Structure formats: structure tokens, C-alpha cells
XYZ file of C-alpha atoms in Angstrom:
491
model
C 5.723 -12.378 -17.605
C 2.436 -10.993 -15.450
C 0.479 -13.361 -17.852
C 2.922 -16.306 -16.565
C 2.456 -15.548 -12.847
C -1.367 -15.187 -12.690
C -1.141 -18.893 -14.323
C 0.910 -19.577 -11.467
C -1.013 -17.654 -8.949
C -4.948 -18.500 -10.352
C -4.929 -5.700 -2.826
C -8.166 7.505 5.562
C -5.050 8.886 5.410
C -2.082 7.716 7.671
C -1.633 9.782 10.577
C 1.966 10.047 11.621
C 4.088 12.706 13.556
C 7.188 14.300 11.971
C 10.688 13.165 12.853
C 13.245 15.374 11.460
C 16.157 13.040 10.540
C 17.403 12.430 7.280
C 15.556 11.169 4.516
C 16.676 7.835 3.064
C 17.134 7.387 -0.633
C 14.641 4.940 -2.464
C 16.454 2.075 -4.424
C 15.688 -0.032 -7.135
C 17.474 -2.991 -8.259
C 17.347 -5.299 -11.104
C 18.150 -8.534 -9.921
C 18.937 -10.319 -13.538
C 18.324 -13.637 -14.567
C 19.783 -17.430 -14.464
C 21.509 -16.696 -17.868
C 18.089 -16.673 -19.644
C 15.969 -13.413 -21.331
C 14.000 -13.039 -18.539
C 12.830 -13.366 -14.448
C 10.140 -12.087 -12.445
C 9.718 -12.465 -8.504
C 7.267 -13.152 -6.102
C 7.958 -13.109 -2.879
C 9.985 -11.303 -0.871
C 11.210 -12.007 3.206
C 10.195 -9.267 6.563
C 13.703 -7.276 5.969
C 13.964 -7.170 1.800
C 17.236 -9.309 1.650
C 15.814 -12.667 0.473
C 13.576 -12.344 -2.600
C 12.417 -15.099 -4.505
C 10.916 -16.117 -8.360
C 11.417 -17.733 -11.332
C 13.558 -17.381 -13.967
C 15.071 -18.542 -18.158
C 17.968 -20.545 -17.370
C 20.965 -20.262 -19.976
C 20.006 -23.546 -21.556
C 16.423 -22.643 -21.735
C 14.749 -24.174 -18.749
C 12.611 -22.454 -16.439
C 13.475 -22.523 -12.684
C 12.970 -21.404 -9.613
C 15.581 -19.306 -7.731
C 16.314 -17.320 -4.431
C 18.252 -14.483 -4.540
C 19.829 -12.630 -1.584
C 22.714 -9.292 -1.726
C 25.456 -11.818 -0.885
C 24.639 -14.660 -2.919
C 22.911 -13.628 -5.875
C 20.476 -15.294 -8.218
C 20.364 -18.585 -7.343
C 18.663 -21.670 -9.094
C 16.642 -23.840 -6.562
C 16.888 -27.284 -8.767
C 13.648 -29.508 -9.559
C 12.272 -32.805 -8.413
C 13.625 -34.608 -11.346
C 12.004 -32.475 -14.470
C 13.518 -29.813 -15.981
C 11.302 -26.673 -14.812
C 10.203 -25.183 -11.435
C 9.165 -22.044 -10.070
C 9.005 -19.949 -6.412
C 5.674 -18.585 -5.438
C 6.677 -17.562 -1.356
C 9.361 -16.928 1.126
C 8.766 -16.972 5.193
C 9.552 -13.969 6.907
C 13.668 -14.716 7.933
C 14.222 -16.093 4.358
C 15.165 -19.240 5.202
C 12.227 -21.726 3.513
C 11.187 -21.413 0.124
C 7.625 -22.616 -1.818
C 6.566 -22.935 -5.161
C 5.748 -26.150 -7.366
C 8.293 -28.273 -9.210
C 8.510 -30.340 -11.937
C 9.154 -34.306 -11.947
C 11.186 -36.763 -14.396
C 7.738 -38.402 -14.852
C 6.211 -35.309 -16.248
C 4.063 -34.792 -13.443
C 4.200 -31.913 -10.853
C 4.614 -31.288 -6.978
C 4.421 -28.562 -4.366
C 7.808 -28.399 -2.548
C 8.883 -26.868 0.451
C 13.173 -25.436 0.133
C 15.041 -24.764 3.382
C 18.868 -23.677 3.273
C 19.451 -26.945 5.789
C 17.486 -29.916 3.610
C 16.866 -27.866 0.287
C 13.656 -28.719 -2.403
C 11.364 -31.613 -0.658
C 8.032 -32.689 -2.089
C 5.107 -31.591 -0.053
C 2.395 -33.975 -1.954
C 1.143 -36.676 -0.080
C -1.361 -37.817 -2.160
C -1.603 -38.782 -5.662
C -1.938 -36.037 -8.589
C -0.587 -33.048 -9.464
C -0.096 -30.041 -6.914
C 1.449 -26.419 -6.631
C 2.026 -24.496 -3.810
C 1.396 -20.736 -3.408
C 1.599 -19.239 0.281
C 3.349 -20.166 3.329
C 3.280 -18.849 6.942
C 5.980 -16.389 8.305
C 7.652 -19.184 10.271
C 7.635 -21.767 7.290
C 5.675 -23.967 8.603
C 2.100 -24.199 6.676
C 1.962 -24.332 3.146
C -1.248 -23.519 1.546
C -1.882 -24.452 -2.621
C -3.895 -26.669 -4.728
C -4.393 -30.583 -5.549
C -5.267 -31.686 -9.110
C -5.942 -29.690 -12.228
C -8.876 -28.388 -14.409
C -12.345 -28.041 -13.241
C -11.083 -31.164 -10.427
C -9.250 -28.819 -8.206
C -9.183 -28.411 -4.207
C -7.313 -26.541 -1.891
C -4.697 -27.880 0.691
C -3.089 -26.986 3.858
C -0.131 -29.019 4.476
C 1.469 -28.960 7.902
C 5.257 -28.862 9.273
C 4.041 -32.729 10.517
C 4.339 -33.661 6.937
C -0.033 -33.889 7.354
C -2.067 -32.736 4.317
C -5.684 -31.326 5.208
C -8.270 -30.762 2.514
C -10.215 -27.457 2.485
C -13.648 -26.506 1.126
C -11.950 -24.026 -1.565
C -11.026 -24.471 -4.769
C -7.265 -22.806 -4.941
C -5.789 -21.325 -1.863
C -3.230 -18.549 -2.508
C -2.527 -16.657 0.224
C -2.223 -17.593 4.183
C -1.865 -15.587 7.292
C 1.566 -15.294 9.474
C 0.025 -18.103 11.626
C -1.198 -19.944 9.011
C -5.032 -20.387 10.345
C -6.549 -18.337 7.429
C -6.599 -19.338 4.032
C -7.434 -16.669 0.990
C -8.641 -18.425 -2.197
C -11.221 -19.227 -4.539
C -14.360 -21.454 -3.806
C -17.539 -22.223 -6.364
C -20.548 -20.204 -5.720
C -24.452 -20.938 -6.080
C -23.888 -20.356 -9.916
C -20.222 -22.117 -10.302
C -18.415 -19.130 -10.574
C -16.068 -18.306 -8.908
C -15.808 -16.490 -5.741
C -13.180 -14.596 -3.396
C -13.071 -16.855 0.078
C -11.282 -17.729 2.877
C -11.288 -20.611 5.446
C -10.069 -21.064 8.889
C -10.377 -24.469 11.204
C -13.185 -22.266 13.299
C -15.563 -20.781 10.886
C -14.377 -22.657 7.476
C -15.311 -21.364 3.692
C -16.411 -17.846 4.044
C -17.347 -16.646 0.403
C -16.387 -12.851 0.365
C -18.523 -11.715 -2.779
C -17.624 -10.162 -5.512
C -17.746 -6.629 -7.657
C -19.811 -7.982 -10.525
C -19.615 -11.959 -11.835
C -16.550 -13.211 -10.164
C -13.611 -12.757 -7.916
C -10.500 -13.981 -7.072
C -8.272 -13.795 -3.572
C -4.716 -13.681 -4.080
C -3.486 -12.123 -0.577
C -4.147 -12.004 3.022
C -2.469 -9.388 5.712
C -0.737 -10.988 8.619
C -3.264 -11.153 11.143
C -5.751 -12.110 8.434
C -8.033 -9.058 8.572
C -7.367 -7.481 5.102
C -7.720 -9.644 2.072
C -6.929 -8.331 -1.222
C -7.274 -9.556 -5.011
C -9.544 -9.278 -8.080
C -13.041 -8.760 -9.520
C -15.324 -8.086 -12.021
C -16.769 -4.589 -11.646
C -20.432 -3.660 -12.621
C -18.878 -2.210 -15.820
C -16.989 -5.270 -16.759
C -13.729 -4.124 -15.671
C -11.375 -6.266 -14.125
C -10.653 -4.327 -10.674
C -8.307 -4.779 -7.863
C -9.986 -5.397 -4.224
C -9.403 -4.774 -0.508
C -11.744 -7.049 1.963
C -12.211 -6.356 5.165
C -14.532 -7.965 7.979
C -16.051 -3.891 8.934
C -15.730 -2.184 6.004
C -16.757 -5.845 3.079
C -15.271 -5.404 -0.165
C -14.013 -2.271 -1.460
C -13.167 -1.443 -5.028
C -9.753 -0.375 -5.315
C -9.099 2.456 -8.557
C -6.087 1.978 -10.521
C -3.814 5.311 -10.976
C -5.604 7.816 -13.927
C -4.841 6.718 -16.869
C -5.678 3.359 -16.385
C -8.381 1.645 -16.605
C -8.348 -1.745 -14.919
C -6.603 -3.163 -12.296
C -5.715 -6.388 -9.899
C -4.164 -6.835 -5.944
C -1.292 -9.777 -5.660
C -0.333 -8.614 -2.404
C -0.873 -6.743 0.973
C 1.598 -5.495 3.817
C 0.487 -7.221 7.238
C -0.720 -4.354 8.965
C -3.998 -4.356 5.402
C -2.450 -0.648 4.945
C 0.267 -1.283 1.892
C -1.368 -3.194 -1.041
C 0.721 -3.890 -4.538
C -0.567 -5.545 -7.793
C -0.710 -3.915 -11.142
C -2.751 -1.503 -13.006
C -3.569 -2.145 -16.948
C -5.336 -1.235 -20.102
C -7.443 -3.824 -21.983
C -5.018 -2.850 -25.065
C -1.668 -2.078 -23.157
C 0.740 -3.724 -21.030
C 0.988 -2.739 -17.087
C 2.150 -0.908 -14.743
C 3.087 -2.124 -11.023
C 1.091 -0.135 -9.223
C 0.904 0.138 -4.539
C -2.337 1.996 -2.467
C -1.272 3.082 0.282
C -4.203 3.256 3.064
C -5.761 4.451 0.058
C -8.471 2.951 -2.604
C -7.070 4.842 -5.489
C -3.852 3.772 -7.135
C -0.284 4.815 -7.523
C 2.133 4.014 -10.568
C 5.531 2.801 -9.289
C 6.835 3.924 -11.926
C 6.046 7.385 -11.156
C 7.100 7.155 -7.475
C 10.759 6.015 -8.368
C 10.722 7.586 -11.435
C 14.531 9.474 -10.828
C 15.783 5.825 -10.560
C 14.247 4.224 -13.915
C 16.595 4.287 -17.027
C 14.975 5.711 -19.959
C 12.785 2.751 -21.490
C 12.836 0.688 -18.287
C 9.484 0.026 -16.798
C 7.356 -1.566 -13.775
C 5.267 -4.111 -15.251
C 3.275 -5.526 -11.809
C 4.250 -6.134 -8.251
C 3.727 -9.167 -7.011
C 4.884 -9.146 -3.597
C 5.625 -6.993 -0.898
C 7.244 -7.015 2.664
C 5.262 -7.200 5.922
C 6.054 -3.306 6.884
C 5.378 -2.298 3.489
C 8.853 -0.941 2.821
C 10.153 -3.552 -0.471
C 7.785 -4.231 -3.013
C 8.578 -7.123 -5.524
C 7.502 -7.744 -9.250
C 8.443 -7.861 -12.860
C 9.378 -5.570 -15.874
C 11.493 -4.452 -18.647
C 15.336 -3.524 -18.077
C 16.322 -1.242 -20.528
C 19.958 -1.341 -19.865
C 20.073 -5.471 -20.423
C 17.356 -5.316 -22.912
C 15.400 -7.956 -20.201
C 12.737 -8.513 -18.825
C 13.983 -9.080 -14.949
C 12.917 -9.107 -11.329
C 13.175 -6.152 -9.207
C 13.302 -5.444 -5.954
C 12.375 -1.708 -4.842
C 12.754 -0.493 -1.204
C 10.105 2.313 -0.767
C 12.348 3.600 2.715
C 11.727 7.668 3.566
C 11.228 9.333 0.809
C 11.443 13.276 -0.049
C 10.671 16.249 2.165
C 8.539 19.592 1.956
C 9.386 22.130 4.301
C 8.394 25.934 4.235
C 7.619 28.189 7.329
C 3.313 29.503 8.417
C 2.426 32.325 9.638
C -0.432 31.995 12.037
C -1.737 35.665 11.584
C -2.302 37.535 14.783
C -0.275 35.440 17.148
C 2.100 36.124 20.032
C 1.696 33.822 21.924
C 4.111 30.036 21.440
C 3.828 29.122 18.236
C 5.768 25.788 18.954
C 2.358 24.954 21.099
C -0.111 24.820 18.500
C -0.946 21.506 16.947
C -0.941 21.843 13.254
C -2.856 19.555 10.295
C -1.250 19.309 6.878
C -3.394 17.331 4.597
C -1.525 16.535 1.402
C -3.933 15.715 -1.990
C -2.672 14.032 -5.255
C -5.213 14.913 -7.697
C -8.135 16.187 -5.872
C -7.858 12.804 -3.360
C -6.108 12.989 0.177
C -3.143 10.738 0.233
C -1.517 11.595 3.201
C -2.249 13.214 6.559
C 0.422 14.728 8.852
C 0.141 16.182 12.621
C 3.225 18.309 13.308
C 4.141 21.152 15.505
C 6.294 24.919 14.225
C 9.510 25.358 15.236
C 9.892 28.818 17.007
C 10.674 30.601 13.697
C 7.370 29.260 11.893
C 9.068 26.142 9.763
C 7.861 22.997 9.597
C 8.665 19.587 7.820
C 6.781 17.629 6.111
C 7.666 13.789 5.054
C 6.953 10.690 3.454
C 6.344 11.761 0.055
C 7.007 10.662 -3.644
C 7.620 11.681 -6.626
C 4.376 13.880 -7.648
C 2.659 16.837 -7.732
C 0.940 17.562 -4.731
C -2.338 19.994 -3.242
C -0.732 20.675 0.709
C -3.842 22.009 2.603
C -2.895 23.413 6.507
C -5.068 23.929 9.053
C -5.009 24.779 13.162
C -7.510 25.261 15.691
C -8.285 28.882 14.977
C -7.179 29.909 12.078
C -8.486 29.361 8.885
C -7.463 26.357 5.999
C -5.284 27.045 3.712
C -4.384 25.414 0.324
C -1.107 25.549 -1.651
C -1.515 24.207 -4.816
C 1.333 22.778 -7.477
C 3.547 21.396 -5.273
C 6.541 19.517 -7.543
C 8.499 16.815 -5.550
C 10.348 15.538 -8.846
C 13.504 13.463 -7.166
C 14.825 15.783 -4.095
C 13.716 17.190 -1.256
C 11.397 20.779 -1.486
C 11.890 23.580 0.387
C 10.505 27.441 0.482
C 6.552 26.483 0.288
C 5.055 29.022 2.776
C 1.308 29.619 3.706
C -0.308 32.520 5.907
C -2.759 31.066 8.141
C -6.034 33.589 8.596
C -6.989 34.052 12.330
C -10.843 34.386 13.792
C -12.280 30.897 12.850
C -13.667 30.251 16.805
C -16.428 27.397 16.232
C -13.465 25.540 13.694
C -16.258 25.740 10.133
C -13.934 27.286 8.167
C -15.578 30.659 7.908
C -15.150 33.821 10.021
C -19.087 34.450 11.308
C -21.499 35.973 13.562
C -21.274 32.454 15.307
C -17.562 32.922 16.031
C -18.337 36.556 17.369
C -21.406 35.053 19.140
C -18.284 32.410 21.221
C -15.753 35.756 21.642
C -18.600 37.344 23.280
C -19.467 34.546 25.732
C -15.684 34.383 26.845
C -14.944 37.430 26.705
C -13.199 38.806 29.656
C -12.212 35.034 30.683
C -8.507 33.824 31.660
C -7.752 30.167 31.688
C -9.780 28.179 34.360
C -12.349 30.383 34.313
C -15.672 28.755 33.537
C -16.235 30.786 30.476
C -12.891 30.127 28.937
C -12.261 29.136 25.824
C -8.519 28.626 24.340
C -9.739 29.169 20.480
C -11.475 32.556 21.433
C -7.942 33.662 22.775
C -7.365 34.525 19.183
C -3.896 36.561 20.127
C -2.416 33.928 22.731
C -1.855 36.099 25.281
C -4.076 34.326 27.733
C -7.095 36.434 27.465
C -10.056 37.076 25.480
C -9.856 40.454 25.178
C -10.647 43.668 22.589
C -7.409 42.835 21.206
C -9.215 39.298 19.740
C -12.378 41.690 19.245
C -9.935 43.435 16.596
C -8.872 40.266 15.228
C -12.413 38.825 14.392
C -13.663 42.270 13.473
C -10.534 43.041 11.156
C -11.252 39.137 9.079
C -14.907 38.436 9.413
C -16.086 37.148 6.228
C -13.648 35.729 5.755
C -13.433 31.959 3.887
C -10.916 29.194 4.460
C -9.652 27.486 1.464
C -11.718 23.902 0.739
């Protein structure tokens, strides 16, 4: 159904602090269809409980629907034809978007609330879909006409329609002042742009020939989509005003790529990864430019033969992630609705070597690498007895490097998370590294001899020459240095 939704649609480290509390479980749900052989969604509201699509009916029609815990799958009705389909949801749920069918074999945008259900948006003649629509419900953003005679629209809560200088708009901001969409370029190709009232069509460039955008963040400073890469590949994009466009890799194994959809803060991005030859895989980065497989993230929760096939739409923290695949237990293709939540835990206990002072003091670094690339970055503190916690994580196999002012890095390699929290991963942290290269060196002995003697406040101090914490650089750190110069961190 990815092939379906495109039609219908023409995305260094995080640093957080540790907060010991119990880890919630991921979840994945199937959401089934209308009574048909198959659904996909794409859109989903702030808080995961609204998520909306399209759908096979029983009798064979295609239609849009809205589903929530309470109510279920829900068919949203046409304008008079017998097919429609839901591209967006505002943020509490309560208005609906997508494009409709009518009895005269023409189609509409519409705009569904729960109080006045499906109204047509079009207010001028021709055909029209409808793709985004601002967190309050209010601005709808799509396309007039069809073919090569296409523009974009922004139509207003007033009922007003405003023409843009873009081709296809598919994605809006939570205010609903920037648009993300296509426009021609110099060569009619086209191009990734956006357009607000202030600055209007901004082309964003491209990768290679061409390039598409299909999302915007909330404020509308991350735009994400597609392009064509120097090598021909079809590759998955994040835009920003400081850093321009960025390639974004899809997980290894694959070898192409495309962004449907970014979290509001630019930092969550879903879409799906693919093979020229093979069918996808839904596929998130995470403040990251290289891609991870769903699939492998919630893999404990996947029945055998179930997959991920793309993600089409994700929440504005991040947390639920929306898209399409293959339920192996109904032998459907369905929606599904994933909610990412706290995942699995690593904890262990480090020994900073040649330490009496208070551990508990020392600001620790745990940098955590999936596949050579840094994924994740961590600031915590030791409890008194050396153990730490770390969180956040997948499914995976993980590199864990740990570092502290003094003290040398260490890396612990082969790290399985595979469905449940780990425990017992340990690490001896080597003491001496003054100057903070990684080495133990005459430059380090060169900084012990300059304080030595020195007690806090005095001008000479220094805190990372006290290399035995007991408030004074002394020949007690002269043993230290002596006993581990030469001494190499881990890389």
C-alpha cells in the first residue's frame, strides 16, 4: 500500500540525564480494516489516541476512516462517490483531512470534524486533494487540478482559498504559515520548497535531479522528504535553514530510502527504507542521519511473518509512529500504530581507578554506538556503590563507550538488548588523563607538576590533577600518573 500513499502524498546525539523509574513497555497494534484485505494510516493526533487512513471496505470500496481505542475503525463516508481517503489529523483529534470522491466522478478536499463531519473544502472549480492541516484544524494545505496543471492551496478556517507559487503542498506547520511542497525549477523538475506569506517559494535544492517535500516540524525549521542522490538513489532528506539539506542513510542493508514525516521538535523523522528489488521497511532517525529498521526496534512484539512496511506519520513528541504493513496473524495488510514510550535499560557498576574521594560527584559520559555510529549520548552521575543506569534504548546490539574528566575512555563492546532490560555490564575507568586527550603523557605530568602542592582556591589548583580526590595534588597523584603513564584510552 506505500505505492498507494505516495500517489496520495506526491525526514549529534541527544543529551539527556537519567531518571531511574520504570521503563515502559513499547506496544504495537494492528488496527484492522473496514471489512476489506487491507488499511494503511497516515496521520496520527499529539497523544497517539486518534489515528487516521484509509482502508478496503467489505463491499470493496475504498474509504477513509478514523480510528480511536474506544471507537475503533471507523469509515468517514464520501461526498457522494464511492471512495475517499485521510491524509491528516490536528493535534486533539478532533478534525480530519484527506480528499473525497463525488457522485459526479470528480474529486474534493474535505475537512471532517466530530461536530459537522466530511465538508468540501474546494471553492473553485476542478479537482482537489488535501494533504496537511495545522495542529488546531484550521489551515488546510493540498493541491488544485491534476497532471502537469497543478497548484498548491492554502485554504483557511474563513472558508477563503489562497493560491501559492508551488506545485503540491504536503506538509504545513502547527500555525499553518509554512507550507512544504514541490515547485518547478529552472529546468522543470521538480524541486523540494516551501512558502510562507513573508518570504514566499523558497526552492530547497535537491541531492541530484529532483526532490520532493513531504513534511515540516512544528515550528517549521526542519523539513524532511525525498531526493535523487548523486548515485541515482532515491534518498530520504532532512532540511534545515543552518545546516541546508542533509542526506539521510537508510539502516545497512538497504539501499534507498524516503522521509514522510518529522516530530515537531526536527529531532524524530519516520519514512521507509527500500531496495530497488524488495519491498520496505518503516524505518525512524532519531537526531541521527543514519537509519533505524522498526522492525528491529520492536522486534519482541512482531509475530513471525509480520512486518513494517513504511511509516507515514508520527506524533509531535516523537513517541507513536504510524504506517503500513503485513499482519501475519490476519493474513492483512493493516495499519499500525506503534508507541515508541521508554524503552530497555543497561545498568552495570565503574570503577574509577584510584579514587576516594565521592564518587556520586563526578559527572560521567556514556556514549552508546550502533555499528561504529553514535546514536545516543547520556550524562549521568554513580550511585555511591559505582552503578549506574543507562536508558532509552532498543532492541540492538550496542558499542557503550564511558568517559570522566580524568580518567581514561573506555569501550565495552557487544552489548545485546534483545527485548528486556540488561544488567551486569561493568567497565574500569583508568586514572591519570590530566589535559582530558585520552592518553596518559608527559603533558599530564607537565599539569601535576604545576599544581602540585595546591588545595582548592589556590591559584595553582586544578580539580583533574587531584587524581585521588582527596583535595590535594599530592605524591599520592604522583603515584597514580607514574603507576599508568602510557597509558591509551579506548577510541
Amino acid at each position: 500500500m506505500f505505492t498507494k500513499h505516495i500517489v496520495h502524498l506526491l525526514c549529534l546525539s541527544l543529551v539527556v540525564s537519567v531518571i531511574h523509574c520504570p521503563a515502559r513497555a513499547q506496544k504495537l497494534i494492528w488496527l484492522g480494516t473496514l471489512g476489506g484485505q487491507w488499511s494503511y494510516a497516515a496521520g496520527v493526533s499529539a497523544d497517539g489516541s486518534v489515528v487516521v487512513g484509509e482502508s478496503e471496505a467489505a463491499e470493496g470500496a475504498e474509504r477513509a476512516f478514523r480510528w480511536s481505542p474506544t471507537t475503533g475503525m471507523v469509515d468517514l463516508g464520501t461526498l457522494g462517490g464511492n471512495w475517499s481517503y485521510a491524509s491528516a489529523v490536528s493535534a486533539d483529534g478532533s478534525t480530519v483531512v484527506g480528499t473525497a470522491s463525488r457522485d459526479d466522478g470528480t474529486y474534493r478536499a474535505f475537512r471532517w470534524t466530530l461536530a459537522g463531519g466530511m465538508v468540501e473544502l474546494s471553492t473553485i472549480t476542478g479537482s482537489s486533494l488535501a494533504f496537511g492541516v495545522s495542529a488546531d484544524g484550521g489551515i488546510v494545505v493540498g493541491t488544485l487540478g491534476g497532471g502537469s496543471a497543478t497548484n498548491a492551496i492554502r485554504w483557511l478556517l474563513s472558508g477563503a482559498a489562497e493560491n501559492l507559487l508551488l506545485k503540491h503542498a504536503f506538509g504545513v506547520s502547527a500555525d499553518g504559515n509554512l507550507v512544504a511542497g514541490v515547485a518547478w525549477g529552472t529546468n522543470w523538475r521538480n524541486y523540494a520548497s516551501i512558502w510562507t506569506p513573508v518570504s514566499g517559494t523558497v526552492r530547497l535544492g535537491s541531492l541530484g535531479e529532483w526532490s520532493y517535500a513531504l513534511g515540516v516540524s512544528a515550528n517549521g525549521g526542519v523539513v524532511v522528504g525525498e531526493t535523487l542522490n548523486p548515485e541515482s538513489l532515491r534518498r530520504a532528506f532532512r532540511w534545515s535553514p543552518a545546516e541546508g539539506m542533509l542526506e539521510l542513510l537508510p539502516p545497512i542493508g538497504f539501499r534507498e530510502s524516503s522521509a514522510m514525516a518529522v516530530s515537531a521538535d526536527g529531532l524524530v523523522i519516520v519514512g521507509e527504507a527500500m531496495n530497488p528489488d524488495d519491498g520496505g521497511h518503516a524505518v525512524w532517525w532519531k537526531d541521527s542521519t543514519v537509519g533505524e529498521d522498526l522492525n528491529e526496534t520492536i522486534a519482541p512484539l512482531l509475530a513471525e511473518g509480520s512486518i513494517l512496511s513504511f511509516a507515514a506519520g508520527v506524533s509531535p513528541d516523537g513517541r507513536y509512529i504510524v504506517g503500513g504493513g503485513y499482519n501475519a496473524s490476519t493474513g492483512r495488510w493493516e495499519a499500525f500504530l506503534v508507541d515508541t514510550a521508554v524503552r530497555y535499560a543497561i545498568s552495570g557498576r565503574l570503577e574509577l581507578q584510584d579514587y576516594t574521594g565521592d564518587i556520586t560527584q563526578i559527572p560521567i559520559t556514556v556514549e552508546v554506538r550502533r555499528d561504529g555510529i553514535p546514536v545516543l549520548q547520556q550524562a549521568m552521575r554513580l550511585d555511591s556503590d559505582g552503578t549506574y543506569t543507562l536508558t532509552g534504548l532498543g532492541v540492538g546490539t550496542y558499542d557503550l563507550s564511558f568517559s570522566a574528566s580524568h580518567w581514561l575512555r573506555r569501550l565495552v563492546r557487544r552489548v545485546v538488548v534483545a527485548g528486556s532490560d540488561v544488567s551486569g555490564v561493568d567497565a574500569i575507568l583508568i586514572n591519570g588523563d590530566i589535559d582530558g586527550d585520552n592518553e596518559v603523557t608527559l603533558f599530564d605530568f607537565g599539569q601535576l607538576v604545576f599544581s602540585f602542592g595546591s588545595t582548592p582556591g589556590d591559584y595553582r589548583w586544578n580539580p583533574n590533577a587531584d587524581l585521588d580526590g582527596d583535595e590535594e595534588v599530592s605524591l599520592f597523584d604522583f603515584g597514580i600518573l607514574v603507576r599508568n603513564f602510557g597509558a591509551i584510552g579506548d577510541e
